[in-house]
Coordinates of C-alpha atoms in Angstrom, one line a residue:
D1 CA -39.0 -17.6 90.8
G2 CA -37.9 -14.2 89.5
E3 CA -34.2 -15.0 89.9
I4 CA -34.5 -18.3 88.0
S5 CA -36.6 -16.8 85.3
N6 CA -34.1 -14.0 84.9
L7 CA -31.1 -16.4 84.7
L8 CA -32.9 -18.5 82.1
T9 CA -33.6 -15.4 80.0
Q10 CA -30.0 -14.3 80.3
S11 CA -28.9 -17.8 79.2
I12 CA -31.1 -17.7 76.2
N13 CA -29.8 -14.2 75.2
L14 CA -26.2 -15.4 75.6
T15 CA -26.8 -18.4 73.4
S16 CA -28.4 -16.1 70.8
Y17 CA -25.6 -13.6 71.0
S18 CA -22.9 -16.3 70.8
N19 CA -24.6 -17.9 67.7
A20 CA -24.7 -14.5 66.1
L21 CA -21.0 -14.0 66.8
L22 CA -20.1 -17.4 65.4
R23 CA -22.1 -16.7 62.2
A24 CA -20.4 -13.3 61.8
A25 CA -17.0 -14.9 62.3
T26 CA -17.7 -17.5 59.7
A27 CA -18.9 -14.9 57.1
A28 CA -15.8 -12.8 57.9
A29 CA -13.5 -15.8 57.5
W30 CA -14.7 -16.3 53.9
T31 CA -14.7 -12.6 53.2
M32 CA -11.0 -12.4 54.3
F33 CA -10.1 -15.1 51.8
E34 CA -12.1 -13.6 49.0
C35 CA -10.6 -10.2 49.5
L36 CA -7.0 -11.6 49.6
A37 CA -7.7 -13.7 46.5
K38 CA -9.1 -10.7 44.6
D39 CA -6.4 -8.2 45.7
T40 CA -3.6 -10.7 45.0
W41 CA -5.0 -11.4 41.5
A42 CA -5.3 -7.7 40.8
V43 CA -1.6 -7.2 41.5
A44 CA -0.5 -10.3 39.5
Q45 CA -2.8 -9.9 36.5
P46 CA -1.3 -6.8 34.9
V47 CA 2.2 -8.2 35.3
L48 CA 1.5 -11.7 34.0
K49 CA -1.3 -11.3 31.6
P50 CA -2.4 -7.7 30.9
G51 CA -5.7 -7.4 29.2
I52 CA -7.5 -10.2 31.0
P53 CA -10.9 -8.8 32.2
E54 CA -11.6 -8.4 35.9
R55 CA -13.0 -11.5 37.5
S56 CA -15.5 -12.4 40.3
F57 CA -14.1 -14.0 43.4
R58 CA -17.4 -14.8 45.3
R59 CA -17.2 -18.6 44.9
V60 CA -14.3 -21.0 45.0
E61 CA -14.9 -22.1 41.4
K62 CA -14.6 -18.4 40.3
V63 CA -11.4 -18.0 42.2
V64 CA -10.1 -21.2 40.6
A65 CA -11.1 -19.9 37.1
A66 CA -9.5 -16.5 37.7
Y67 CA -6.2 -18.0 38.8
Q68 CA -6.1 -20.6 36.1
A69 CA -6.4 -17.8 33.6
L70 CA -3.1 -16.4 35.0
F71 CA -1.2 -19.6 35.9
G72 CA -2.9 -22.5 34.0
V73 CA -3.4 -25.8 35.6
G74 CA -1.1 -28.5 37.0
N75 CA 0.6 -26.4 39.7
A76 CA 0.5 -25.9 43.4
L77 CA -2.6 -23.7 43.1
D78 CA -4.6 -26.8 42.2
S79 CA -4.2 -28.2 45.7
I80 CA -4.4 -24.9 47.5
L81 CA -7.8 -24.1 45.9
A82 CA -9.1 -27.7 46.0
N83 CA -9.2 -27.7 49.8
H84 CA -12.6 -29.2 50.7
D85 CA -12.9 -27.1 53.9
L86 CA -12.4 -23.9 51.9
R87 CA -15.5 -25.0 50.0
V88 CA -17.3 -25.8 53.3
L89 CA -16.4 -22.2 54.5
E90 CA -17.7 -20.7 51.3
E91 CA -20.9 -22.6 51.4
S92 CA -21.4 -21.9 55.1
R93 CA -21.0 -18.2 54.5
H94 CA -23.4 -18.3 51.6
L95 CA -25.9 -20.2 53.8
I96 CA -25.6 -17.7 56.7
V97 CA -25.8 -14.6 54.5
H98 CA -28.4 -15.7 52.0
R99 CA -30.5 -18.3 53.8
G100 CA -30.4 -17.2 57.4
G101 CA -28.3 -20.3 58.2
I102 CA -31.0 -22.7 57.3
V103 CA -29.6 -25.8 55.7
D104 CA -30.7 -26.6 52.2
G105 CA -30.0 -29.2 49.6
V106 CA -27.4 -27.1 47.8
Y107 CA -25.4 -26.8 51.0
L108 CA -25.6 -30.5 51.7
N109 CA -24.6 -31.5 48.2
A110 CA -21.7 -29.0 48.1
T111 CA -20.3 -29.9 51.5
G112 CA -21.2 -33.6 51.8
Q113 CA -22.3 -33.0 55.3
Q114 CA -25.1 -35.0 56.9
L115 CA -27.4 -32.5 58.5
P116 CA -31.2 -32.2 58.8
L117 CA -32.7 -30.3 55.8
G118 CA -34.3 -27.1 57.1
G119 CA -32.3 -27.1 60.3
I120 CA -29.9 -24.4 61.4
I121 CA -26.3 -24.8 60.4
P122 CA -24.5 -26.0 63.5
L123 CA -21.6 -23.8 64.5
D124 CA -19.4 -23.8 67.6
G125 CA -16.1 -22.3 68.5
E126 CA -14.1 -25.3 67.3
K127 CA -15.7 -25.4 63.9
V128 CA -15.5 -21.7 63.3
S129 CA -11.9 -21.6 64.5
H130 CA -11.1 -24.5 62.0
L131 CA -12.8 -22.7 59.1
T132 CA -11.0 -19.5 60.0
N133 CA -7.7 -21.3 60.0
V134 CA -8.5 -22.8 56.6
S135 CA -9.1 -19.3 55.3
I136 CA -5.8 -18.1 56.7
S137 CA -3.8 -21.1 55.5
C138 CA -5.3 -21.1 52.0
G139 CA -4.8 -17.4 51.7
C140 CA -1.2 -17.5 52.9
N141 CA -0.5 -20.4 50.5
L142 CA -2.1 -18.5 47.6
L143 CA -0.2 -15.3 48.4
T144 CA 3.1 -17.2 48.7
F145 CA 2.5 -18.9 45.3
V146 CA 1.8 -15.6 43.6
D147 CA 4.7 -13.9 45.3
N148 CA 7.0 -16.6 44.1
A149 CA 5.7 -16.4 40.6
L150 CA 6.2 -12.7 40.5
T151 CA 9.7 -12.7 41.9
V152 CA 11.2 -15.8 40.3
P153 CA 12.9 -14.8 37.0

């Protein structure tokens, strides 16, 4: 009895620990993109349009607005920043950090996911890996776009 109870307790603890790691990795994946977007904009802004005030990069729509102020619309940035999974990552991070991972209507409307209202956001290694790859891919594409804009005469 003691051995089985001990194993069950360890299993519950491992599940709790792995969920915490998955949440932290999801939040970090968004933060990685946010920092890259902000730092890249800070380098490009004085070169392309000095005098534009500093912007917020906490939400996808704010990143879009900041980059449209520098580059306008109708370019490759439109598709880079329109990536639906980037929005899912942003909303997942917001849900984890500000709502304890409890699914609300705002999350469901923004992501289009079909999840039980009031449930815990489901995360597993595959989903977190995918969202992290979205962050990396969108970040690299953004950086490449800005680098090309700054180096092309």
